[in-house]
């Protein structure tokens, strides 16, 4: 168990180092966020295991994202895994991908977990910062997940908003700018009707 824990820590440190030293992105992929969320839902259910969390997904399939799929998957995955770790058995976790009024979009993870006190929220993305050290250690976290999220979002000109009430759960929302969002319009096929004889 300690060996696995150390391996997770090394992997997260390497990821964080790579994000901090990588040059600015010059090429963006078109990321199908709806497909990404389907995989994250499956991942959350596997991590949940016998705790049987109820995981739901609501996504606008016409919204796609420009960026690094691997980096965004890493950030979104960290948010989802945290929700599973800090939500009691049988709790609910909701993933949402939707358009924002300013032309951007948001990805959010809402849970019915224990919540976070207001004074902790500004420090959550600091390396190794833990709200509850004993619980974090028991859950297998490295204390670097939200630092990784912060650096991925910086590389995508995005921000993280945390809304939480102790005892009532938390919502972590990633706000992405309009220049990173592409709306895919559904094409309707047109079939010509044969002309009728006069």
PDB file of C-alpha atoms in Angstrom:
ATOM      1  CA  UNK A   1       0.000   0.000   0.000  1.00  0.00           C
ATOM      2  CA  UNK A   2       2.819   2.419   0.861  1.00  0.00           C
ATOM      3  CA  UNK A   3       4.591   1.580  -2.399  1.00  0.00           C
ATOM      4  CA  UNK A   4       1.450   2.414  -4.395  1.00  0.00           C
ATOM      5  CA  UNK A   5       1.010   5.614  -2.425  1.00  0.00           C
ATOM      6  CA  UNK A   6       4.598   6.643  -3.163  1.00  0.00           C
ATOM      7  CA  UNK A   7       4.117   5.845  -6.864  1.00  0.00           C
ATOM      8  CA  UNK A   8       1.010   8.076  -7.009  1.00  0.00           C
ATOM      9  CA  UNK A   9       2.964  10.873  -5.324  1.00  0.00           C
ATOM     10  CA  UNK A  10       5.870  10.575  -7.788  1.00  0.00           C
ATOM     11  CA  UNK A  11       3.462  10.510 -10.746  1.00  0.00           C
ATOM     12  CA  UNK A  12       1.677  13.646  -9.530  1.00  0.00           C
ATOM     13  CA  UNK A  13       4.969  15.462  -8.893  1.00  0.00           C
ATOM     14  CA  UNK A  14       6.155  14.630 -12.403  1.00  0.00           C
ATOM     15  CA  UNK A  15       2.861  15.816 -13.892  1.00  0.00           C
ATOM     16  CA  UNK A  16       3.009  19.058 -11.944  1.00  0.00           C
ATOM     17  CA  UNK A  17       6.655  19.669 -12.910  1.00  0.00           C
ATOM     18  CA  UNK A  18       5.845  19.086 -16.576  1.00  0.00           C
ATOM     19  CA  UNK A  19       2.933  21.544 -16.462  1.00  0.00           C
ATOM     20  CA  UNK A  20       5.029  24.213 -14.724  1.00  0.00           C
ATOM     21  CA  UNK A  21       7.940  24.011 -17.159  1.00  0.00           C
ATOM     22  CA  UNK A  22       6.135  23.293 -20.435  1.00  0.00           C
ATOM     23  CA  UNK A  23       6.229  26.082 -23.039  1.00  0.00           C
ATOM     24  CA  UNK A  24       2.966  27.832 -23.968  1.00  0.00           C
ATOM     25  CA  UNK A  25       0.713  25.747 -26.183  1.00  0.00           C
ATOM     26  CA  UNK A  26       0.929  26.468 -29.903  1.00  0.00           C
ATOM     27  CA  UNK A  27      -1.495  23.798 -31.109  1.00  0.00           C
ATOM     28  CA  UNK A  28      -4.928  22.913 -29.775  1.00  0.00           C
ATOM     29  CA  UNK A  29      -7.013  19.807 -30.296  1.00  0.00           C
ATOM     30  CA  UNK A  30     -10.780  19.781 -30.584  1.00  0.00           C
ATOM     31  CA  UNK A  31     -11.911  17.949 -27.453  1.00  0.00           C
ATOM     32  CA  UNK A  32     -15.259  16.145 -27.369  1.00  0.00           C
ATOM     33  CA  UNK A  33     -16.183  16.961 -23.774  1.00  0.00           C
ATOM     34  CA  UNK A  34     -19.365  14.859 -23.861  1.00  0.00           C
ATOM     35  CA  UNK A  35     -17.297  11.743 -24.627  1.00  0.00           C
ATOM     36  CA  UNK A  36     -14.785  12.790 -21.970  1.00  0.00           C
ATOM     37  CA  UNK A  37     -17.543  12.989 -19.364  1.00  0.00           C
ATOM     38  CA  UNK A  38     -18.842   9.530 -20.258  1.00  0.00           C
ATOM     39  CA  UNK A  39     -15.389   8.150 -19.440  1.00  0.00           C
ATOM     40  CA  UNK A  40     -15.189  10.183 -16.216  1.00  0.00           C
ATOM     41  CA  UNK A  41     -18.564   8.827 -15.089  1.00  0.00           C
ATOM     42  CA  UNK A  42     -17.328   5.275 -15.602  1.00  0.00           C
ATOM     43  CA  UNK A  43     -14.105   6.103 -13.755  1.00  0.00           C
ATOM     44  CA  UNK A  44     -16.045   7.600 -10.823  1.00  0.00           C
ATOM     45  CA  UNK A  45     -18.181   4.474 -10.532  1.00  0.00           C
ATOM     46  CA  UNK A  46     -15.071   2.286 -10.476  1.00  0.00           C
ATOM     47  CA  UNK A  47     -13.406   4.442  -7.792  1.00  0.00           C
ATOM     48  CA  UNK A  48     -16.663   4.451  -5.825  1.00  0.00           C
ATOM     49  CA  UNK A  49     -16.811   0.646  -5.791  1.00  0.00           C
ATOM     50  CA  UNK A  50     -18.874  -0.705  -2.918  1.00  0.00           C
ATOM     51  CA  UNK A  51     -19.688   2.811  -1.697  1.00  0.00           C
ATOM     52  CA  UNK A  52     -22.225   2.983  -4.520  1.00  0.00           C
ATOM     53  CA  UNK A  53     -22.247   6.705  -5.187  1.00  0.00           C
ATOM     54  CA  UNK A  54     -24.908   7.873  -7.628  1.00  0.00           C
ATOM     55  CA  UNK A  55     -23.080   9.556 -10.526  1.00  0.00           C
ATOM     56  CA  UNK A  56     -25.006  11.603 -13.095  1.00  0.00           C
ATOM     57  CA  UNK A  57     -23.936  13.496 -16.222  1.00  0.00           C
ATOM     58  CA  UNK A  58     -25.597  16.447 -17.935  1.00  0.00           C
ATOM     59  CA  UNK A  59     -23.760  17.659 -21.030  1.00  0.00           C
ATOM     60  CA  UNK A  60     -24.429  19.862 -24.022  1.00  0.00           C
ATOM     61  CA  UNK A  61     -23.173  17.598 -26.816  1.00  0.00           C
ATOM     62  CA  UNK A  62     -23.006  20.544 -29.228  1.00  0.00           C
ATOM     63  CA  UNK A  63     -20.240  22.225 -27.200  1.00  0.00           C
ATOM     64  CA  UNK A  64     -16.636  21.268 -27.863  1.00  0.00           C
ATOM     65  CA  UNK A  65     -13.435  22.588 -26.379  1.00  0.00           C
ATOM     66  CA  UNK A  66     -10.090  23.659 -27.841  1.00  0.00           C
ATOM     67  CA  UNK A  67      -7.073  22.570 -25.835  1.00  0.00           C
ATOM     68  CA  UNK A  68      -5.014  19.597 -24.732  1.00  0.00           C
ATOM     69  CA  UNK A  69      -7.208  16.549 -24.223  1.00  0.00           C
ATOM     70  CA  UNK A  70      -4.657  14.870 -21.938  1.00  0.00           C
ATOM     71  CA  UNK A  71      -4.223  17.943 -19.740  1.00  0.00           C
ATOM     72  CA  UNK A  72      -7.953  18.612 -19.491  1.00  0.00           C
ATOM     73  CA  UNK A  73      -8.640  14.947 -18.719  1.00  0.00           C
ATOM     74  CA  UNK A  74      -6.062  15.107 -15.919  1.00  0.00           C
ATOM     75  CA  UNK A  75      -7.690  18.203 -14.396  1.00  0.00           C
ATOM     76  CA  UNK A  76     -11.285  17.012 -14.735  1.00  0.00           C
ATOM     77  CA  UNK A  77     -10.326  13.560 -13.439  1.00  0.00           C
ATOM     78  CA  UNK A  78      -8.763  15.059 -10.304  1.00  0.00           C
ATOM     79  CA  UNK A  79     -11.965  16.999  -9.573  1.00  0.00           C
ATOM     80  CA  UNK A  80     -14.127  13.907 -10.046  1.00  0.00           C
ATOM     81  CA  UNK A  81     -11.868  11.676  -7.938  1.00  0.00           C
ATOM     82  CA  UNK A  82     -11.893  14.241  -5.111  1.00  0.00           C
ATOM     83  CA  UNK A  83     -15.692  14.316  -5.177  1.00  0.00           C
ATOM     84  CA  UNK A  84     -15.803  10.523  -4.822  1.00  0.00           C
ATOM     85  CA  UNK A  85     -13.201  10.463  -2.050  1.00  0.00           C
ATOM     86  CA  UNK A  86     -14.901  13.112   0.078  1.00  0.00           C
ATOM     87  CA  UNK A  87     -18.523  12.083  -0.394  1.00  0.00           C
ATOM     88  CA  UNK A  88     -20.009   9.516   2.021  1.00  0.00           C
ATOM     89  CA  UNK A  89     -21.241   6.180   0.690  1.00  0.00           C
ATOM     90  CA  UNK A  90     -24.501   6.450  -1.213  1.00  0.00           C
ATOM     91  CA  UNK A  91     -23.979  10.162  -1.897  1.00  0.00           C
ATOM     92  CA  UNK A  92     -24.561  11.907  -5.220  1.00  0.00           C
ATOM     93  CA  UNK A  93     -22.029  13.329  -7.669  1.00  0.00           C
ATOM     94  CA  UNK A  94     -23.203  15.380 -10.653  1.00  0.00           C
ATOM     95  CA  UNK A  95     -21.031  16.248 -13.652  1.00  0.00           C
ATOM     96  CA  UNK A  96     -22.204  19.096 -15.876  1.00  0.00           C
ATOM     97  CA  UNK A  97     -20.940  20.680 -19.105  1.00  0.00           C
ATOM     98  CA  UNK A  98     -22.858  23.694 -20.332  1.00  0.00           C
ATOM     99  CA  UNK A  99     -22.614  27.000 -22.171  1.00  0.00           C
ATOM    100  CA  UNK A 100     -22.039  30.245 -20.260  1.00  0.00           C
ATOM    101  CA  UNK A 101     -23.851  33.531 -20.987  1.00  0.00           C
ATOM    102  CA  UNK A 102     -20.591  35.195 -22.100  1.00  0.00           C
ATOM    103  CA  UNK A 103     -20.011  32.660 -24.876  1.00  0.00           C
ATOM    104  CA  UNK A 104     -17.672  30.528 -22.806  1.00  0.00           C
ATOM    105  CA  UNK A 105     -18.543  27.272 -21.066  1.00  0.00           C
ATOM    106  CA  UNK A 106     -18.283  25.614 -17.695  1.00  0.00           C
ATOM    107  CA  UNK A 107     -17.515  22.124 -16.427  1.00  0.00           C
ATOM    108  CA  UNK A 108     -18.668  21.464 -12.879  1.00  0.00           C
ATOM    109  CA  UNK A 109     -18.543  18.655 -10.347  1.00  0.00           C
ATOM    110  CA  UNK A 110     -21.119  18.875  -7.555  1.00  0.00           C
ATOM    111  CA  UNK A 111     -21.228  16.476  -4.628  1.00  0.00           C
ATOM    112  CA  UNK A 112     -23.199  15.868  -1.445  1.00  0.00           C
ATOM    113  CA  UNK A 113     -20.056  15.459   0.645  1.00  0.00           C
ATOM    114  CA  UNK A 114     -18.953  17.034   3.892  1.00  0.00           C
ATOM    115  CA  UNK A 115     -18.276  20.473   2.422  1.00  0.00           C
ATOM    116  CA  UNK A 116     -15.377  22.854   3.021  1.00  0.00           C
ATOM    117  CA  UNK A 117     -15.156  25.786   5.430  1.00  0.00           C
ATOM    118  CA  UNK A 118     -14.788  29.185   3.748  1.00  0.00           C
ATOM    119  CA  UNK A 119     -11.337  29.924   5.200  1.00  0.00           C
ATOM    120  CA  UNK A 120      -9.870  26.822   3.530  1.00  0.00           C
ATOM    121  CA  UNK A 121     -11.095  27.576   0.001  1.00  0.00           C
ATOM    122  CA  UNK A 122      -8.376  30.139  -1.001  1.00  0.00           C
ATOM    123  CA  UNK A 123      -5.666  27.590  -0.131  1.00  0.00           C
ATOM    124  CA  UNK A 124      -7.063  24.488  -1.843  1.00  0.00           C
ATOM    125  CA  UNK A 125      -4.801  24.705  -4.917  1.00  0.00           C
ATOM    126  CA  UNK A 126      -1.601  25.041  -2.879  1.00  0.00           C
ATOM    127  CA  UNK A 127       0.770  22.085  -2.976  1.00  0.00           C
ATOM    128  CA  UNK A 128       0.118  19.535  -0.207  1.00  0.00           C
ATOM    129  CA  UNK A 129      -2.588  21.685   1.395  1.00  0.00           C
ATOM    130  CA  UNK A 130      -5.076  19.480   3.225  1.00  0.00           C
ATOM    131  CA  UNK A 131      -8.342  20.446   4.885  1.00  0.00           C
ATOM    132  CA  UNK A 132      -8.315  17.232   6.930  1.00  0.00           C
ATOM    133  CA  UNK A 133      -4.890  15.556   7.034  1.00  0.00           C
ATOM    134  CA  UNK A 134      -6.054  12.251   8.524  1.00  0.00           C
ATOM    135  CA  UNK A 135      -8.962  11.872   6.086  1.00  0.00           C
ATOM    136  CA  UNK A 136      -6.809  12.840   3.095  1.00  0.00           C
ATOM    137  CA  UNK A 137      -4.225  10.230   4.009  1.00  0.00           C
ATOM    138  CA  UNK A 138      -6.908   7.570   4.461  1.00  0.00           C
ATOM    139  CA  UNK A 139      -8.452   8.389   1.077  1.00  0.00           C
ATOM    140  CA  UNK A 140      -5.148   7.902  -0.743  1.00  0.00           C
ATOM    141  CA  UNK A 141      -4.798  11.482  -1.982  1.00  0.00           C
ATOM    142  CA  UNK A 142      -1.365  13.009  -2.623  1.00  0.00           C
ATOM    143  CA  UNK A 143      -2.267  16.631  -1.845  1.00  0.00           C
ATOM    144  CA  UNK A 144      -1.289  17.673  -5.385  1.00  0.00           C
ATOM    145  CA  UNK A 145      -4.497  17.090  -7.327  1.00  0.00           C
ATOM    146  CA  UNK A 146      -5.857  20.629  -7.115  1.00  0.00           C
ATOM    147  CA  UNK A 147      -2.418  22.103  -7.835  1.00  0.00           C
ATOM    148  CA  UNK A 148      -2.427  20.099 -11.066  1.00  0.00           C
ATOM    149  CA  UNK A 149      -5.930  21.410 -11.820  1.00  0.00           C
ATOM    150  CA  UNK A 150      -4.763  25.003 -11.275  1.00  0.00           C
ATOM    151  CA  UNK A 151      -1.826  24.695 -13.671  1.00  0.00           C
ATOM    152  CA  UNK A 152      -3.863  22.977 -16.386  1.00  0.00           C
ATOM    153  CA  UNK A 153      -6.465  25.739 -16.176  1.00  0.00           C
ATOM    154  CA  UNK A 154      -3.795  28.461 -16.352  1.00  0.00           C
ATOM    155  CA  UNK A 155      -2.561  26.886 -19.590  1.00  0.00           C
ATOM    156  CA  UNK A 156      -6.114  27.108 -20.950  1.00  0.00           C
ATOM    157  CA  UNK A 157      -6.851  30.655 -19.693  1.00  0.00           C
ATOM    158  CA  UNK A 158      -9.521  29.167 -17.433  1.00  0.00           C
ATOM    159  CA  UNK A 159     -10.418  29.613 -13.778  1.00  0.00           C
ATOM    160  CA  UNK A 160     -11.670  27.490 -10.899  1.00  0.00           C
ATOM    161  CA  UNK A 161     -14.601  28.567  -8.721  1.00  0.00           C
ATOM    162  CA  UNK A 162     -15.400  26.679  -5.518  1.00  0.00           C
ATOM    163  CA  UNK A 163     -18.793  26.936  -3.844  1.00  0.00           C
ATOM    164  CA  UNK A 164     -19.097  24.945  -0.646  1.00  0.00           C
ATOM    165  CA  UNK A 165     -21.029  24.807   2.613  1.00  0.00           C
ATOM    166  CA  UNK A 166     -19.890  22.556   5.479  1.00  0.00           C
ATOM    167  CA  UNK A 167     -22.306  19.666   5.791  1.00  0.00           C
ATOM    168  CA  UNK A 168     -24.003  20.404   2.460  1.00  0.00           C
ATOM    169  CA  UNK A 169     -21.478  19.436  -0.193  1.00  0.00           C
ATOM    170  CA  UNK A 170     -19.325  21.299  -2.706  1.00  0.00           C
ATOM    171  CA  UNK A 171     -19.355  22.396  -6.331  1.00  0.00           C
ATOM    172  CA  UNK A 172     -16.088  22.861  -8.227  1.00  0.00           C
ATOM    173  CA  UNK A 173     -16.619  24.773 -11.470  1.00  0.00           C
ATOM    174  CA  UNK A 174     -14.125  25.258 -14.285  1.00  0.00           C
ATOM    175  CA  UNK A 175     -14.881  28.455 -16.228  1.00  0.00           C
ATOM    176  CA  UNK A 176     -13.526  28.432 -19.786  1.00  0.00           C
ATOM    177  CA  UNK A 177     -13.275  31.514 -22.042  1.00  0.00           C
ATOM    178  CA  UNK A 178     -15.250  31.901 -25.270  1.00  0.00           C
ATOM    179  CA  UNK A 179     -12.113  31.535 -27.415  1.00  0.00           C
ATOM    180  CA  UNK A 180     -11.751  27.967 -26.130  1.00  0.00           C
ATOM    181  CA  UNK A 181     -15.319  26.911 -26.974  1.00  0.00           C
ATOM    182  CA  UNK A 182     -16.734  25.714 -30.273  1.00  0.00           C
ATOM    183  CA  UNK A 183     -20.441  25.188 -30.875  1.00  0.00           C
ATOM    184  CA  UNK A 184     -21.134  22.302 -33.249  1.00  0.00           C
ATOM    185  CA  UNK A 185     -24.391  22.756 -35.090  1.00  0.00           C
ATOM    186  CA  UNK A 186     -26.457  19.733 -35.994  1.00  0.00           C
ATOM    187  CA  UNK A 187     -26.963  19.486 -39.732  1.00  0.00           C
ATOM    188  CA  UNK A 188     -30.405  18.603 -40.992  1.00  0.00           C
ATOM    189  CA  UNK A 189     -30.582  16.520 -44.109  1.00  0.00           C
ATOM    190  CA  UNK A 190     -32.902  17.815 -46.811  1.00  0.00           C
ATOM    191  CA  UNK A 191     -34.747  15.426 -49.071  1.00  0.00           C
ATOM    192  CA  UNK A 192     -36.254  16.761 -52.249  1.00  0.00           C
ATOM    193  CA  UNK A 193     -39.834  15.823 -52.811  1.00  0.00           C
ATOM    194  CA  UNK A 194     -40.728  14.790 -56.343  1.00  0.00           C
ATOM    195  CA  UNK A 195     -42.682  17.442 -58.189  1.00  0.00           C
ATOM    196  CA  UNK A 196     -46.328  16.623 -58.628  1.00  0.00           C
ATOM    197  CA  UNK A 197     -47.869  16.796 -62.041  1.00  0.00           C
ATOM    198  CA  UNK A 198     -50.253  19.728 -62.527  1.00  0.00           C
TER     199      UNK A 198
END
